[in-house]
mmCIF file of C-alpha atoms in Angstrom:
data_model
loop_
_atom_site.group_PDB
_atom_site.id
_atom_site.type_symbol
_atom_site.label_atom_id
_atom_site.label_comp_id
_atom_site.label_asym_id
_atom_site.label_seq_id
_atom_site.Cartn_x
_atom_site.Cartn_y
_atom_site.Cartn_z
ATOM 1 C CA GLN T 164 121.808 135.796 84.297
ATOM 2 C CA VAL T 165 119.957 132.959 82.549
ATOM 3 C CA ASP T 166 117.658 133.751 79.607
ATOM 4 C CA LYS T 167 114.579 131.756 80.514
ATOM 5 C CA ALA T 168 112.912 129.463 77.994
ATOM 6 C CA ASP T 169 109.386 129.238 76.635
ATOM 7 C CA ILE T 170 109.435 125.430 76.627
ATOM 8 C CA LEU T 171 111.045 122.985 79.050
ATOM 9 C CA VAL T 172 111.457 119.519 77.578
ATOM 10 C CA SER T 173 112.488 116.579 79.737
ATOM 11 C CA GLU T 174 113.001 112.834 79.185
ATOM 12 C CA LEU T 175 112.646 111.624 82.759
ATOM 13 C CA LEU T 176 109.529 109.520 82.674
ATOM 14 C CA GLY T 177 109.931 106.031 84.105
ATOM 15 C CA SER T 178 107.787 102.915 83.945
ATOM 16 C CA PHE T 179 105.592 104.312 86.744
ATOM 17 C CA GLY T 180 105.749 107.890 85.547
ATOM 18 C CA ASP T 181 107.473 109.390 88.570
ATOM 19 C CA ASN T 182 109.883 106.575 89.477
ATOM 20 C CA GLU T 183 112.911 108.312 87.934
ATOM 21 C CA LEU T 184 112.401 111.565 89.911
ATOM 22 C CA SER T 185 110.689 113.421 87.083
ATOM 23 C CA PRO T 186 108.630 115.560 89.509
ATOM 24 C CA GLU T 187 111.627 116.656 91.563
ATOM 25 C CA CYS T 188 113.857 117.291 88.532
ATOM 26 C CA ILE T 189 111.269 119.345 86.645
ATOM 27 C CA ASP T 190 110.356 121.307 89.798
ATOM 28 C CA GLY T 191 114.002 122.149 90.270
ATOM 29 C CA ALA T 192 114.514 123.226 86.659
ATOM 30 C CA GLN T 193 111.401 125.286 86.102
ATOM 31 C CA ASN T 194 112.221 128.133 88.492
ATOM 32 C CA THR T 195 115.690 128.561 86.994
ATOM 33 C CA TYR T 196 115.061 127.922 83.278
ATOM 34 C CA LEU T 197 111.344 128.375 82.495
ATOM 35 C CA LYS T 198 109.421 131.631 82.005
ATOM 36 C CA ASP T 199 106.305 132.117 84.121
ATOM 37 C CA SER T 200 104.309 131.808 80.912
ATOM 38 C CA GLY T 201 106.252 128.774 79.723
ATOM 39 C CA ILE T 202 105.117 125.210 79.185
ATOM 40 C CA SER T 203 106.541 121.846 80.116
ATOM 41 C CA ILE T 204 106.752 118.753 77.991
ATOM 42 C CA PRO T 205 105.452 116.518 79.522
ATOM 43 C CA ALA T 206 102.580 118.550 80.956
ATOM 44 C CA GLU T 207 101.029 115.777 83.062
ATOM 45 C CA TYR T 208 101.464 112.121 83.915
ATOM 46 C CA THR T 209 99.498 109.637 85.994
ATOM 47 C CA SER T 210 100.558 106.297 87.408
ATOM 48 C CA PHE T 211 98.262 103.254 87.393
ATOM 49 C CA ALA T 212 98.427 99.915 89.162
ATOM 50 C CA ALA T 213 96.611 96.587 88.900
ATOM 51 C CA PRO T 214 96.780 93.307 90.863
ATOM 52 C CA VAL T 215 98.499 90.585 88.855
ATOM 53 C CA SER T 216 99.264 86.898 88.921
ATOM 54 C CA ALA T 217 102.861 86.497 87.709
ATOM 55 C CA VAL T 218 104.227 83.262 89.095
ATOM 56 C CA LYS T 219 107.311 83.054 86.863
ATOM 57 C CA LEU T 220 108.390 86.604 87.727
ATOM 58 C CA TRP T 221 107.674 86.016 91.433
ATOM 59 C CA ARG T 222 109.936 82.930 91.384
ATOM 60 C CA SER T 223 112.715 84.883 89.675
ATOM 61 C CA ILE T 224 112.580 87.473 92.449
ATOM 62 C CA ALA T 225 112.589 84.768 95.133
ATOM 63 C CA HIS T 226 115.795 83.383 93.650
ATOM 64 C CA LEU T 227 117.546 86.740 94.022
ATOM 65 C CA GLY T 228 118.184 86.389 97.723
ATOM 66 C CA GLY T 229 115.410 85.754 100.226
ATOM 67 C CA ASP T 230 112.937 88.107 101.782
ATOM 68 C CA VAL T 231 114.881 91.345 101.110
ATOM 69 C CA ALA T 232 114.406 90.830 97.357
ATOM 70 C CA PHE T 233 110.677 91.525 97.834
ATOM 71 C CA GLU T 234 111.341 94.953 99.361
ATOM 72 C CA SER T 235 112.052 96.475 95.943
ATOM 73 C CA PRO T 236 109.928 97.150 92.841
ATOM 74 C CA TYR T 237 111.259 95.806 89.510
ATOM 75 C CA VAL T 238 111.028 97.014 85.932
ATOM 76 C CA ALA T 239 109.952 93.868 84.105
ATOM 77 C CA LEU T 240 108.211 92.728 80.958
ATOM 78 C CA LEU T 241 104.969 91.252 82.315
ATOM 79 C CA HIS T 242 104.643 88.540 79.682
ATOM 80 C CA ALA T 243 103.420 85.372 81.391
ATOM 81 C CA HIS T 244 100.925 87.001 83.738
ATOM 82 C CA ALA T 245 97.244 87.738 84.273
ATOM 83 C CA ARG T 246 95.676 90.954 85.550
ATOM 84 C CA LEU T 247 93.099 90.226 88.200
ATOM 85 C CA ALA T 248 91.281 93.547 87.727
ATOM 86 C CA ASP T 249 91.590 96.668 85.566
ATOM 87 C CA ALA T 250 94.306 99.160 86.440
ATOM 88 C CA LYS T 251 93.350 102.195 88.560
ATOM 89 C CA ALA T 252 94.900 105.648 88.785
ATOM 90 C CA PHE T 253 97.258 106.441 91.668
ATOM 91 C CA PHE T 254 99.543 109.512 91.443
ATOM 92 C CA THR T 255 99.150 112.497 89.089
ATOM 93 C CA PHE T 256 101.776 115.201 88.548
ATOM 94 C CA ASN T 257 101.381 118.402 86.548
ATOM 95 C CA HIS T 258 104.044 120.789 85.199
ATOM 96 C CA PRO T 259 104.771 123.570 85.596
ATOM 97 C CA ARG T 260 103.323 123.944 89.095
ATOM 98 C CA ASP T 261 103.632 126.207 92.128
ATOM 99 C CA VAL T 262 106.525 124.499 93.884
ATOM 100 C CA ALA T 263 105.891 126.507 97.010
ATOM 101 C CA VAL T 264 102.687 124.515 97.605
ATOM 102 C CA GLY T 265 103.683 121.138 99.017
ATOM 103 C CA ASP T 266 106.168 118.521 97.877
ATOM 104 C CA ASN T 267 105.619 115.456 95.705
ATOM 105 C CA SER T 268 104.715 113.041 98.516
ATOM 106 C CA ARG T 269 101.657 110.938 97.791
ATOM 107 C CA TYR T 270 99.465 108.235 99.389
ATOM 108 C CA VAL T 271 96.607 106.391 97.695
ATOM 109 C CA LYS T 272 94.489 103.364 98.681
ATOM 110 C CA GLU T 273 92.522 101.631 95.998
ATOM 111 C CA THR T 274 90.199 98.643 96.082
ATOM 112 C CA PHE T 275 90.053 96.148 93.213
ATOM 113 C CA VAL T 276 87.362 93.488 92.700
ATOM 114 C CA THR T 277 88.435 90.276 91.033
ATOM 115 C CA GLY T 278 86.533 88.235 88.469
ATOM 116 C CA GLU T 279 84.644 84.973 88.486
ATOM 117 C CA HIS T 280 87.602 82.601 89.019
ATOM 118 C CA TRP T 281 90.049 81.706 91.774
ATOM 119 C CA SER T 282 93.414 83.428 91.226
ATOM 120 C CA MET T 283 96.858 83.819 92.713
ATOM 121 C CA LEU T 284 97.988 87.349 93.714
ATOM 122 C CA ASN T 285 101.787 87.804 93.342
ATOM 123 C CA GLY T 286 101.983 91.607 93.292
ATOM 124 C CA PHE T 287 100.929 94.684 91.360
ATOM 125 C CA GLY T 288 101.791 95.867 87.909
ATOM 126 C CA GLY T 289 102.578 99.559 87.599
ATOM 127 C CA TYR T 290 101.980 101.639 84.448
ATOM 128 C CA PHE T 291 101.641 105.291 83.377
ATOM 129 C CA GLU T 292 99.884 107.641 80.987
ATOM 130 C CA THR T 293 101.237 111.042 80.026
ATOM 131 C CA VAL T 294 99.963 114.151 78.277
ATOM 132 C CA LEU T 295 103.057 115.503 76.591
ATOM 133 C CA TYR T 296 101.449 118.665 75.277
ATOM 134 C CA ARG T 297 98.045 120.365 75.284
ATOM 135 C CA GLY T 298 97.280 122.688 72.401
ATOM 136 C CA LYS T 299 94.422 124.102 70.380
ATOM 137 C CA ALA T 300 94.462 120.996 68.163
ATOM 138 C CA GLY T 301 94.158 118.651 71.158
ATOM 139 C CA GLU T 302 96.525 116.545 73.254
ATOM 140 C CA SER T 303 99.645 114.577 72.445
ATOM 141 C CA THR T 304 99.759 111.502 74.663
ATOM 142 C CA LEU T 305 101.706 108.317 75.409
ATOM 143 C CA SER T 306 100.629 105.378 77.527
ATOM 144 C CA ILE T 307 101.741 101.965 78.745
ATOM 145 C CA ARG T 308 98.470 101.466 80.636
ATOM 146 C CA PRO T 309 97.102 98.202 79.201
ATOM 147 C CA SER T 310 93.693 99.630 78.196
ATOM 148 C CA SER T 311 95.214 102.625 76.400
ATOM 149 C CA HIS T 312 98.662 101.380 75.406
ATOM 150 C CA THR T 313 100.233 103.444 72.621
ATOM 151 C CA GLU T 314 100.443 101.236 69.566
ATOM 152 C CA GLY T 315 103.942 100.053 68.652
ATOM 153 C CA MET T 316 105.618 101.638 71.691
ATOM 154 C CA PHE T 317 108.088 99.454 73.598
ATOM 155 C CA SER T 318 110.188 102.113 75.349
ATOM 156 C CA TRP T 319 108.952 101.258 78.825
ATOM 157 C CA PHE T 320 108.223 97.968 80.600
ATOM 158 C CA PRO T 321 105.856 97.980 83.601
ATOM 159 C CA LEU T 322 107.012 98.364 87.217
ATOM 160 C CA PHE T 323 106.232 95.347 89.429
ATOM 161 C CA PHE T 324 105.530 95.707 93.150
ATOM 162 C CA PRO T 325 105.957 92.174 94.579
ATOM 163 C CA LEU T 326 104.362 90.536 97.607
ATOM 164 C CA ARG T 327 106.576 88.189 99.602
ATOM 165 C CA SER T 328 103.789 85.665 100.151
ATOM 166 C CA PRO T 329 101.469 84.842 97.226
ATOM 167 C CA ILE T 330 97.777 84.987 98.148
ATOM 168 C CA LEU T 331 95.103 82.657 96.817
ATOM 169 C CA VAL T 332 92.151 84.903 95.997
ATOM 170 C CA PRO T 333 88.538 83.595 95.813
ATOM 171 C CA PRO T 334 86.204 84.768 93.043
ATOM 172 C CA ARG T 335 84.708 88.299 93.340
ATOM 173 C CA SER T 336 87.093 89.259 96.133
ATOM 174 C CA SER T 337 88.233 92.724 97.122
ATOM 175 C CA ILE T 338 91.930 93.497 97.002
ATOM 176 C CA GLU T 339 92.875 96.639 98.922
ATOM 177 C CA PHE T 340 96.244 98.091 97.845
ATOM 178 C CA HIS T 341 98.054 100.920 99.606
ATOM 179 C CA LEU T 342 100.868 102.838 97.934
ATOM 180 C CA ARG T 343 102.896 105.653 99.419
ATOM 181 C CA ARG T 344 105.464 107.855 97.690
ATOM 182 C CA VAL T 345 107.781 109.215 100.422
ATOM 183 C CA VAL T 346 109.858 112.331 99.807
ATOM 184 C CA HIS T 347 112.831 112.707 102.165
ATOM 185 C CA ALA T 348 115.430 115.457 102.208
ATOM 186 C CA ASP T 349 117.726 113.629 99.764
ATOM 187 C CA GLN T 350 115.855 110.475 98.768
ATOM 188 C CA VAL T 351 112.505 109.265 97.424
ATOM 189 C CA TRP T 352 111.019 105.827 97.826
ATOM 190 C CA TYR T 353 107.803 103.801 97.654
ATOM 191 C CA GLU T 354 106.147 101.859 100.447
ATOM 192 C CA TRP T 355 103.351 99.401 99.667
ATOM 193 C CA TRP T 356 101.100 96.891 101.372
ATOM 194 C CA ILE T 357 97.662 95.252 101.190
ATOM 195 C CA SER T 358 94.850 95.151 103.759
ATOM 196 C CA GLN T 359 92.468 92.858 101.873
ATOM 197 C CA PRO T 360 91.955 89.916 101.345
ATOM 198 C CA ALA T 361 94.799 89.555 103.858
ATOM 199 C CA VAL T 362 97.026 91.995 105.731
ATOM 200 C CA SER T 363 100.630 92.144 104.564
ATOM 201 C CA PRO T 364 103.667 93.814 106.074
ATOM 202 C CA VAL T 365 104.617 97.259 104.785
ATOM 203 C CA TYR T 366 107.244 96.693 102.112
ATOM 204 C CA ASN T 367 110.317 98.891 101.876
ATOM 205 C CA MET T 368 109.456 100.643 105.137
ATOM 206 C CA ALA T 369 111.504 103.826 105.533
ATOM 207 C CA GLY T 370 113.309 103.021 102.303
ATOM 208 C CA CYS T 371 115.032 100.074 103.919
ATOM 209 C CA ALA T 372 115.920 98.323 100.649
ATOM 210 C CA TYR T 373 115.159 100.671 97.767
ATOM 211 C CA THR T 374 115.395 104.396 97.162
ATOM 212 C CA ILE T 375 115.370 106.497 93.999
#
């Protein structure tokens, strides 16, 4: 018999929060190792995404091997790039949770409005924020979201969701981004596409090129 713990600490956060199976791993551990009154560190994390122009990175992906290279997200230092709009929240996970209530599948559609200049859309930058612990004295947090980036932290680079065909975007345009987190019996993957200002194919459909 396992003596259950008061605190479950995990180091499974990826560049997009959940992209290293943190939700599934913590869900699996909590029932076996954590008391009903126990806490998890991290307690919560939220992924964010923003449309970006990143021509150099896009060209590097194109050189990897044709169209299939664009069916996978990439952890990359977004250095020579421009965000076309502020990042918006996508998926939030909380721990511990009632694992009997649904799985960790997600789907979110967000609309971004660009600024006053023409721009080139190459894909979407992915980031995360996390609340490690909530206590009487407040919250302990970490973030790689650009607007709230933890000072001096370089442990995570963003996750980049590429588009196969760059899109020239007029000023003050709407960009509609769809992102799905698919949970299968033994695999997890992302599918992504846009429906404005143009309609793209669904990337990584059915986990055809990338699974976690």
